[in-house]
Amino acid sequence: MIPFVDLKAQHRALKPELEAAFERVMKTTQFILGQEVEAFEDAFAAFVGVDHMIGVNSGTSALHLALLSSGVGPGDEVIAPAMTFIATTAAISYCGARPVLVDVDPVTCTIDASRIEPAITPRTKAIIPVHLYGQMADMEAISAIAEAHNLPVVEDAAQAHGATRNGQAAGSIGHFGCFSFYPGKNLGACGEGGAVATKDPEAAKQVRVLRDWGQERRYEHSVLGYNYRMDGLQGAFLRAKLNHLDAWTEARRNHAERYNELLKDSDLVLPVEGPGNKSAYHIYGIRHPERDRLRAALAERDIATGLHYPIPIHLQPAYSALGYREGEFPVSESIAREELSLPLFPELTMEQQEEVAGILLAQLADAPRQKAGVAAP
Ligand SMILES: *Cc1c(COP(=O)(O)O)cnc(C)c1O
């Protein structure tokens, strides 16, 4: 049996560090914010290369606060890719604004920068590139468009802790970088968590106030804020885990390279890193028209896979009111039909990867015979 991610292996290896973190918080009983959260914020700010990091209770909250701090409100529009997890656009909707979707690039699966400018209107208030699967979007092109139109860029870096593009870290380029520490992410809490990165001290102050009920002084609420605070335990766990993130990213990149090598002679579309990109490989997604058959063959051998994502945002029932139609974003729709995420986690072994690849290659070799109606030997 091969799981899609193996958090048990990770936590076995980290048991002493995580238990020490737990004990520290139990001793102080600083369960919400407090020194452990501050220590993590400082360490993660240094890791990303920004001056300010604000710990919150989820990646969704991070996006919501970054958009609010960008001045996004009712009647506004925010540009986002059609292929992403719904949290990206949900955060826009929570502000009362409208997600304006654009298609993604067929090679990198990140927002197609050439389609952003035509989508800008007088109501546009921000652009959210998503560093999908761990690979950063075309930030040079996006930053140039944003600058020309005086729009803030909010990076959705929920899948891209430790990814870089031309040496710059995910979350450090836009006005805001938003991270998720959902357990299955490359840096995962033992529960929910998120963070907002920014270089702007005023914006940082605003986000800090908004995450804690809009109060600068206790029980004095200068704005209507939220209960979006990070737990002390999560801060302590995350700081312990952050020490291992570089090694985990390196392991993910090595595994991706091995999958590339094992599968290179097949007709599968394999992940491609765009120029200057070092992907954090949150997801290793292959693409094939017979995705469902390949997935079933792996499931039969107890190998877990994922789909990221089977329904693009514009075809989600929850967003039917936006008025998009099928066929409007063909690249996102083909990814939804054809993408298959293979098991990928730092502790994955060479033997496991060979087993996964072997099943895929056997299935692909069998396909023409099955189609021709000739019985397999
Ligand atoms: C996980 C994820 C989020 C949301 O993070 P949560 O911590 O689950 O709220 C946002 N955007 C993307 C692309 C994600 O993968």
GROMACS .gro file of C-alpha atoms and ligand atoms in nm:
model
  392
    1MET     CA    1   0.000   0.000   0.000
    2ILE     CA    2   0.133   0.345  -0.096
    3PRO     CA    3  -0.041   0.650   0.057
    4PHE     CA    4  -0.074   0.983  -0.126
    5VAL     CA    5   0.104   1.161   0.159
    6ASP     CA    6   0.249   0.997   0.470
    7LEU     CA    7   0.223   1.227   0.768
    8LYS     CA    8   0.278   0.936   1.009
    9ALA     CA    9   0.632   0.881   0.881
   10GLN     CA   10   0.708   1.253   0.917
   11HIS     CA   11   0.574   1.271   1.271
   12ARG     CA   12   0.752   0.954   1.383
   13ALA     CA   13   1.082   1.110   1.282
   14LEU     CA   14   1.001   1.438   1.459
   15LYS     CA   15   0.847   1.295   1.776
   16PRO     CA   16   1.100   1.434   2.028
   17GLU     CA   17   1.096   1.783   1.873
   18LEU     CA   18   0.717   1.799   1.854
   19GLU     CA   19   0.678   1.671   2.210
   20ALA     CA   20   0.922   1.935   2.335
   21ALA     CA   21   0.720   2.200   2.149
   22PHE     CA   22   0.400   2.070   2.307
   23GLU     CA   23   0.555   2.077   2.655
   24ARG     CA   24   0.671   2.437   2.614
   25VAL     CA   25   0.322   2.556   2.526
   26MET     CA   26   0.162   2.352   2.806
   27LYS     CA   27   0.402   2.513   3.052
   28THR     CA   28   0.318   2.872   2.947
   29THR     CA   29  -0.046   2.801   2.850
   30GLN     CA   30  -0.014   3.063   2.575
   31PHE     CA   31  -0.263   2.880   2.357
   32ILE     CA   32  -0.347   3.171   2.127
   33LEU     CA   33  -0.075   3.389   1.968
   34GLY     CA   34   0.202   3.446   2.228
   35GLN     CA   35   0.576   3.391   2.213
   36GLU     CA   36   0.573   3.062   2.022
   37VAL     CA   37   0.369   3.218   1.742
   38GLU     CA   38   0.599   3.524   1.739
   39ALA     CA   39   0.909   3.305   1.724
   40PHE     CA   40   0.762   3.113   1.431
   41GLU     CA   41   0.661   3.434   1.253
   42ASP     CA   42   1.019   3.565   1.283
   43ALA     CA   43   1.173   3.238   1.164
   44PHE     CA   44   0.935   3.204   0.870
   45ALA     CA   45   0.980   3.572   0.773
   46ALA     CA   46   1.356   3.509   0.754
   47PHE     CA   47   1.296   3.191   0.552
   48VAL     CA   48   1.078   3.372   0.296
   49GLY     CA   49   1.291   3.688   0.299
   50VAL     CA   50   1.034   3.945   0.410
   51ASP     CA   51   1.028   4.184   0.706
   52HIS     CA   52   0.682   4.092   0.831
   53MET     CA   53   0.499   3.763   0.879
   54ILE     CA   54   0.159   3.744   1.044
   55GLY     CA   55   0.044   3.403   1.166
   56VAL     CA   56  -0.325   3.329   1.119
   57ASN     CA   57  -0.558   3.030   1.155
   58SER     CA   58  -0.567   2.918   0.788
   59GLY     CA   59  -0.448   2.993   0.439
   60THR     CA   60  -0.798   3.108   0.352
   61SER     CA   61  -0.787   3.365   0.635
   62ALA     CA   62  -0.445   3.479   0.511
   63LEU     CA   63  -0.589   3.546   0.163
   64HIS     CA   64  -0.898   3.714   0.307
   65LEU     CA   65  -0.693   3.955   0.521
   66ALA     CA   66  -0.445   4.031   0.242
   67LEU     CA   67  -0.735   4.125   0.013
   68LEU     CA   68  -0.907   4.335   0.281
   69SER     CA   69  -0.580   4.514   0.350
   70SER     CA   70  -0.551   4.575  -0.027
   71GLY     CA   71  -0.881   4.763  -0.004
   72VAL     CA   72  -1.091   4.499  -0.182
   73GLY     CA   73  -1.460   4.537  -0.103
   74PRO     CA   74  -1.814   4.498  -0.239
   75GLY     CA   75  -1.846   4.570  -0.611
   76ASP     CA   76  -1.474   4.524  -0.679
   77GLU     CA   77  -1.314   4.265  -0.904
   78VAL     CA   78  -1.008   4.049  -0.838
   79ILE     CA   79  -0.832   3.850  -1.110
   80ALA     CA   80  -0.753   3.485  -1.034
   81PRO     CA   81  -0.686   3.165  -1.233
   82ALA     CA   82  -0.973   2.929  -1.320
   83MET     CA   83  -0.762   2.630  -1.211
   84THR     CA   84  -0.700   2.649  -0.837
   85PHE     CA   85  -0.841   2.533  -0.504
   86ILE     CA   86  -1.164   2.718  -0.422
   87ALA     CA   87  -1.006   2.897  -0.123
   88THR     CA   88  -0.837   3.139  -0.366
   89THR     CA   89  -1.166   3.268  -0.501
   90ALA     CA   90  -1.363   3.216  -0.179
   91ALA     CA   91  -1.140   3.480  -0.016
   92ILE     CA   92  -1.238   3.722  -0.294
   93SER     CA   93  -1.605   3.642  -0.245
   94TYR     CA   94  -1.578   3.689   0.135
   95CYS     CA   95  -1.476   4.053   0.065
   96GLY     CA   96  -1.797   4.096  -0.133
   97ALA     CA   97  -1.591   4.122  -0.451
   98ARG     CA   98  -1.623   3.926  -0.775
   99PRO     CA   99  -1.359   3.675  -0.891
  100VAL     CA  100  -1.268   3.748  -1.254
  101LEU     CA  101  -1.119   3.428  -1.385
  102VAL     CA  102  -0.857   3.377  -1.652
  103ASP     CA  103  -0.720   3.055  -1.799
  104VAL     CA  104  -0.386   2.899  -1.704
  105ASP     CA  105  -0.077   2.823  -1.909
  106PRO     CA  106  -0.087   2.469  -2.057
  107VAL     CA  107   0.278   2.399  -1.968
  108THR     CA  108   0.312   2.534  -1.613
  109CYS     CA  109  -0.058   2.520  -1.512
  110THR     CA  110  -0.018   2.862  -1.347
  111ILE     CA  111  -0.212   3.176  -1.447
  112ASP     CA  112  -0.154   3.271  -1.813
  113ALA     CA  113  -0.004   3.619  -1.770
  114SER     CA  114  -0.093   3.716  -2.128
  115ARG     CA  115  -0.462   3.689  -2.038
  116ILE     CA  116  -0.449   3.918  -1.733
  117GLU     CA  117  -0.441   4.258  -1.900
  118PRO     CA  118  -0.754   4.199  -2.114
  119ALA     CA  119  -0.940   4.103  -1.794
  120ILE     CA  120  -0.861   4.430  -1.615
  121THR     CA  121  -1.151   4.676  -1.579
  122PRO     CA  122  -1.192   5.000  -1.380
  123ARG     CA  123  -1.325   4.781  -1.095
  124THR     CA  124  -1.019   4.557  -1.074
  125LYS     CA  125  -0.857   4.591  -0.730
  126ALA     CA  126  -0.599   4.311  -0.715
  127ILE     CA  127  -0.443   4.014  -0.894
  128ILE     CA  128  -0.395   3.673  -0.727
  129PRO     CA  129  -0.144   3.447  -0.900
  130VAL     CA  130  -0.149   3.093  -0.756
  131HIS     CA  131   0.179   2.902  -0.739
  132LEU     CA  132  -0.002   2.584  -0.832
  133TYR     CA  133   0.150   2.243  -0.751
  134GLY     CA  134   0.449   2.424  -0.594
  135GLN     CA  135   0.565   2.611  -0.903
  136MET     CA  136   0.566   2.990  -0.905
  137ALA     CA  137   0.361   3.180  -1.162
  138ASP     CA  138   0.526   3.416  -1.412
  139MET     CA  139   0.587   3.685  -1.150
  140GLU     CA  140   0.798   3.913  -1.377
  141ALA     CA  141   0.514   3.951  -1.628
  142ILE     CA  142   0.248   3.973  -1.356
  143SER     CA  143   0.439   4.235  -1.155
  144ALA     CA  144   0.489   4.446  -1.471
  145ILE     CA  145   0.114   4.440  -1.549
  146ALA     CA  146   0.028   4.513  -1.185
  147GLU     CA  147   0.267   4.806  -1.176
  148ALA     CA  148   0.134   4.952  -1.502
  149HIS     CA  149  -0.221   4.941  -1.361
  150ASN     CA  150  -0.127   5.024  -1.002
  151LEU     CA  151  -0.274   4.700  -0.867
  152PRO     CA  152  -0.152   4.502  -0.566
  153VAL     CA  153  -0.045   4.140  -0.623
  154VAL     CA  154  -0.147   3.883  -0.362
  155GLU     CA  155   0.053   3.564  -0.411
  156ASP     CA  156  -0.133   3.246  -0.321
  157ALA     CA  157   0.172   3.053  -0.201
  158ALA     CA  158  -0.030   2.790  -0.014
  159GLN     CA  159   0.137   2.514  -0.218
  160ALA     CA  160   0.478   2.674  -0.260
  161HIS     CA  161   0.671   2.704   0.070
  162GLY     CA  162   1.036   2.710  -0.031
  163ALA     CA  163   0.977   2.746  -0.406
  164THR     CA  164   1.187   3.008  -0.585
  165ARG     CA  165   1.183   3.187  -0.918
  166ASN     CA  166   1.509   3.345  -1.036
  167GLY     CA  167   1.626   3.316  -0.676
  168GLN     CA  168   1.327   3.495  -0.522
  169ALA     CA  169   1.112   3.300  -0.276
  170ALA     CA  170   0.740   3.237  -0.319
  171GLY     CA  171   0.548   3.493  -0.115
  172SER     CA  172   0.825   3.754  -0.122
  173ILE     CA  173   0.753   3.928  -0.454
  174GLY     CA  174   0.392   4.050  -0.439
  175HIS     CA  175   0.249   4.303  -0.196
  176PHE     CA  176   0.137   4.003   0.005
  177GLY     CA  177   0.231   3.635   0.010
  178CYS     CA  178  -0.025   3.399   0.160
  179PHE     CA  179   0.065   3.061   0.304
  180SER     CA  180  -0.138   2.767   0.432
  181PHE     CA  181  -0.015   2.521   0.693
  182TYR     CA  182  -0.295   2.270   0.638
  183PRO     CA  183  -0.140   1.938   0.749
  184GLY     CA  184  -0.088   1.805   0.395
  185LYS     CA  185   0.094   2.117   0.269
  186ASN     CA  186   0.474   2.115   0.231
  187LEU     CA  187   0.498   2.282   0.572
  188GLY     CA  188   0.199   2.155   0.766
  189ALA     CA  189   0.070   2.225   1.116
  190CYS     CA  190  -0.087   1.962   1.343
  191GLY     CA  191  -0.419   2.130   1.267
  192GLU     CA  192  -0.509   2.448   1.077
  193GLY     CA  193  -0.275   2.740   1.018
  194GLY     CA  194  -0.172   3.010   0.774
  195ALA     CA  195   0.041   3.323   0.742
  196VAL     CA  196   0.060   3.652   0.554
  197ALA     CA  197   0.400   3.776   0.436
  198THR     CA  198   0.463   4.138   0.345
  199LYS     CA  199   0.745   4.390   0.318
  200ASP     CA  200   0.510   4.681   0.388
  201PRO     CA  201   0.507   4.775   0.761
  202GLU     CA  202   0.172   4.958   0.738
  203ALA     CA  203   0.004   4.662   0.568
  204ALA     CA  204   0.156   4.428   0.827
  205LYS     CA  205   0.010   4.636   1.108
  206GLN     CA  206  -0.330   4.635   0.940
  207VAL     CA  207  -0.330   4.256   0.896
  208ARG     CA  208  -0.222   4.208   1.260
  209VAL     CA  209  -0.512   4.421   1.380
  210LEU     CA  210  -0.763   4.252   1.150
  211ARG     CA  211  -0.667   3.898   1.261
  212ASP     CA  212  -0.740   3.987   1.625
  213TRP     CA  213  -1.083   4.147   1.632
  214GLY     CA  214  -0.965   4.480   1.496
  215GLN     CA  215  -0.812   4.574   1.829
  216GLU     CA  216  -0.490   4.764   1.881
  217ARG     CA  217  -0.566   4.798   2.249
  218ARG     CA  218  -0.772   4.543   2.434
  219TYR     CA  219  -1.147   4.587   2.385
  220GLU     CA  220  -1.095   4.893   2.168
  221HIS     CA  221  -1.198   4.792   1.816
  222SER     CA  222  -1.077   5.047   1.563
  223VAL     CA  223  -1.216   4.837   1.276
  224LEU     CA  224  -1.441   4.532   1.259
  225GLY     CA  225  -1.190   4.250   1.264
  226TYR     CA  226  -1.192   3.872   1.280
  227ASN     CA  227  -1.096   3.584   1.505
  228TYR     CA  228  -0.821   3.462   1.269
  229ARG     CA  229  -0.541   3.412   1.526
  230MET     CA  230  -0.283   3.136   1.511
  231ASP     CA  231  -0.273   2.881   1.796
  232GLY     CA  232   0.031   2.875   2.023
  233LEU     CA  233   0.064   2.499   1.971
  234GLN     CA  234   0.066   2.538   1.593
  235GLY     CA  235   0.332   2.810   1.616
  236ALA     CA  236   0.551   2.580   1.826
  237PHE     CA  237   0.498   2.277   1.597
  238LEU     CA  238   0.557   2.483   1.282
  239ARG     CA  239   0.884   2.628   1.411
  240ALA     CA  240   1.009   2.277   1.486
  241LYS     CA  241   0.907   2.159   1.140
  242LEU     CA  242   1.048   2.464   0.960
  243ASN     CA  243   1.400   2.341   1.044
  244HIS     CA  244   1.336   2.044   0.813
  245LEU     CA  245   1.164   2.222   0.526
  246ASP     CA  246   1.473   2.267   0.307
  247ALA     CA  247   1.559   1.897   0.334
  248TRP     CA  248   1.197   1.799   0.260
  249THR     CA  249   1.184   2.026  -0.046
  250GLU     CA  250   1.511   1.877  -0.170
  251ALA     CA  251   1.367   1.525  -0.124
  252ARG     CA  252   1.048   1.621  -0.312
  253ARG     CA  253   1.255   1.763  -0.599
  254ASN     CA  254   1.465   1.446  -0.616
  255HIS     CA  255   1.152   1.229  -0.622
  256ALA     CA  256   1.004   1.444  -0.899
  257GLU     CA  257   1.322   1.402  -1.101
  258ARG     CA  258   1.305   1.026  -1.050
  259TYR     CA  259   0.941   1.011  -1.167
  260ASN     CA  260   1.044   1.219  -1.471
  261GLU     CA  261   1.317   0.967  -1.549
  262LEU     CA  262   1.098   0.659  -1.492
  263LEU     CA  263   0.811   0.794  -1.706
  264LYS     CA  264   1.003   0.980  -1.977
  265ASP     CA  265   0.938   0.732  -2.260
  266SER     CA  266   0.559   0.727  -2.212
  267ASP     CA  267   0.295   0.950  -2.372
  268LEU     CA  268   0.212   1.100  -2.032
  269VAL     CA  269   0.245   1.477  -2.002
  270LEU     CA  270   0.491   1.526  -1.717
  271PRO     CA  271   0.533   1.839  -1.501
  272VAL     CA  272   0.761   2.104  -1.651
  273GLU     CA  273   0.941   2.376  -1.458
  274GLY     CA  274   0.920   2.713  -1.631
  275PRO     CA  275   1.240   2.916  -1.687
  276GLY     CA  276   1.396   3.029  -1.360
  277ASN     CA  277   1.161   2.817  -1.152
  278LYS     CA  278   1.253   2.581  -0.871
  279SER     CA  279   0.928   2.409  -0.784
  280ALA     CA  280   0.860   2.295  -0.429
  281TYR     CA  281   0.665   2.003  -0.585
  282HIS     CA  282   0.367   2.010  -0.354
  283ILE     CA  283   0.201   1.801  -0.625
  284TYR     CA  284   0.353   1.580  -0.893
  285GLY     CA  285   0.076   1.588  -1.152
  286ILE     CA  286   0.086   1.388  -1.475
  287ARG     CA  287  -0.169   1.435  -1.752
  288HIS     CA  288  -0.327   1.179  -1.985
  289PRO     CA  289  -0.663   1.154  -2.166
  290GLU     CA  290  -0.725   0.818  -1.994
  291ARG     CA  291  -0.659   0.956  -1.649
  292ASP     CA  292  -0.951   0.773  -1.487
  293ARG     CA  293  -0.839   0.432  -1.617
  294LEU     CA  294  -0.482   0.491  -1.491
  295ARG     CA  295  -0.616   0.603  -1.154
  296ALA     CA  296  -0.832   0.292  -1.120
  297ALA     CA  297  -0.537   0.065  -1.205
  298LEU     CA  298  -0.328   0.228  -0.931
  299ALA     CA  299  -0.617   0.208  -0.682
  300GLU     CA  300  -0.651  -0.164  -0.755
  301ARG     CA  301  -0.293  -0.206  -0.634
  302ASP     CA  302  -0.366   0.005  -0.323
  303ILE     CA  303  -0.182   0.311  -0.450
  304ALA     CA  304  -0.350   0.637  -0.353
  305THR     CA  305  -0.360   0.928  -0.598
  306GLY     CA  306  -0.524   1.271  -0.605
  307LEU     CA  307  -0.699   1.500  -0.854
  308HIS     CA  308  -0.604   1.870  -0.849
  309TYR     CA  309  -0.863   1.975  -0.938
  310PRO     CA  310  -1.144   1.778  -1.107
  311ILE     CA  311  -1.377   2.082  -1.144
  312PRO     CA  312  -1.234   2.421  -1.242
  313ILE     CA  313  -1.364   2.723  -1.051
  314HIS     CA  314  -1.586   2.853  -1.332
  315LEU     CA  315  -1.779   2.522  -1.342
  316GLN     CA  316  -1.826   2.491  -0.965
  317PRO     CA  317  -2.195   2.487  -0.872
  318ALA     CA  318  -2.118   2.736  -0.593
  319TYR     CA  319  -2.008   2.984  -0.860
  320SER     CA  320  -2.292   2.934  -1.109
  321ALA     CA  321  -2.403   3.294  -1.040
  322LEU     CA  322  -2.079   3.423  -1.197
  323GLY     CA  323  -2.228   3.317  -1.531
  324TYR     CA  324  -1.932   3.135  -1.681
  325ARG     CA  325  -1.991   2.854  -1.932
  326GLU     CA  326  -1.819   2.529  -2.017
  327GLY     CA  327  -1.560   2.581  -2.289
  328GLU     CA  328  -1.463   2.927  -2.163
  329PHE     CA  329  -1.130   2.819  -2.010
  330PRO     CA  330  -1.022   2.519  -2.218
  331VAL     CA  331  -0.679   2.470  -2.058
  332SER     CA  332  -0.823   2.459  -1.706
  333GLU     CA  333  -1.094   2.223  -1.827
  334SER     CA  334  -0.843   1.984  -1.986
  335ILE     CA  335  -0.633   1.982  -1.667
  336ALA     CA  336  -0.951   1.901  -1.472
  337ARG     CA  337  -1.015   1.604  -1.703
  338GLU     CA  338  -0.659   1.475  -1.742
  339GLU     CA  339  -0.453   1.555  -1.432
  340LEU     CA  340  -0.352   1.278  -1.193
  341SER     CA  341  -0.142   1.349  -0.881
  342LEU     CA  342   0.100   1.067  -0.794
  343PRO     CA  343   0.211   0.987  -0.438
  344LEU     CA  344   0.474   1.243  -0.340
  345PHE     CA  345   0.611   1.307   0.008
  346PRO     CA  346   0.966   1.337   0.140
  347GLU     CA  347   0.977   0.984   0.282
  348LEU     CA  348   0.867   0.818  -0.046
  349THR     CA  349   1.111   0.540  -0.143
  350MET     CA  350   1.268   0.453  -0.476
  351GLU     CA  351   1.093   0.114  -0.468
  352GLN     CA  352   0.755   0.281  -0.419
  353GLN     CA  353   0.820   0.514  -0.712
  354GLU     CA  354   0.925   0.222  -0.933
  355GLU     CA  355   0.607   0.038  -0.841
  356VAL     CA  356   0.389   0.339  -0.931
  357ALA     CA  357   0.573   0.396  -1.259
  358GLY     CA  358   0.567   0.026  -1.346
  359ILE     CA  359   0.189   0.007  -1.316
  360LEU     CA  360   0.142   0.324  -1.524
  361LEU     CA  361   0.377   0.203  -1.799
  362ALA     CA  362   0.210  -0.140  -1.810
  363GLN     CA  363  -0.133   0.022  -1.839
  364LEU     CA  364  -0.018   0.252  -2.120
  365ALA     CA  365   0.145  -0.040  -2.305
  366ASP     CA  366  -0.176  -0.242  -2.276
  367ALA     CA  367  -0.401   0.031  -2.404
  368PRO     CA  368  -0.351  -0.001  -2.784
  369ARG     CA  369  -0.416  -0.376  -2.773
  370GLN     CA  370  -0.731  -0.328  -2.571
  371LYS     CA  371  -0.847  -0.063  -2.813
  372ALA     CA  372  -0.778  -0.290  -3.109
  373GLY     CA  373  -0.982  -0.561  -2.946
  374VAL     CA  374  -0.689  -0.804  -2.922
  375ALA     CA  375  -0.675  -1.006  -2.601
  376ALA     CA  376  -0.371  -0.936  -2.387
  377PRO     CA  377  -0.138  -1.237  -2.359
  378LIG     C1  378  -0.466   2.486   0.071
  378LIG     C2  379  -0.488   2.601  -0.019
  378LIG     C3  380  -0.549   2.720   0.026
  378LIG     C4  381  -0.620   2.733   0.159
  378LIG     O1  382  -0.554   2.701   0.269
  378LIG     P1  383  -0.631   2.654   0.404
  378LIG     O2  384  -0.523   2.660   0.504
  378LIG     O3  385  -0.682   2.517   0.379
  378LIG     O4  386  -0.739   2.752   0.429
  378LIG     C5  387  -0.553   2.828  -0.060
  378LIG     N1  388  -0.507   2.820  -0.185
  378LIG     C6  389  -0.451   2.707  -0.233
  378LIG     C7  390  -0.400   2.706  -0.374
  378LIG     C8  391  -0.442   2.593  -0.153
  378LIG     O5  392  -0.388   2.482  -0.202
   0.00000   0.00000   0.00000
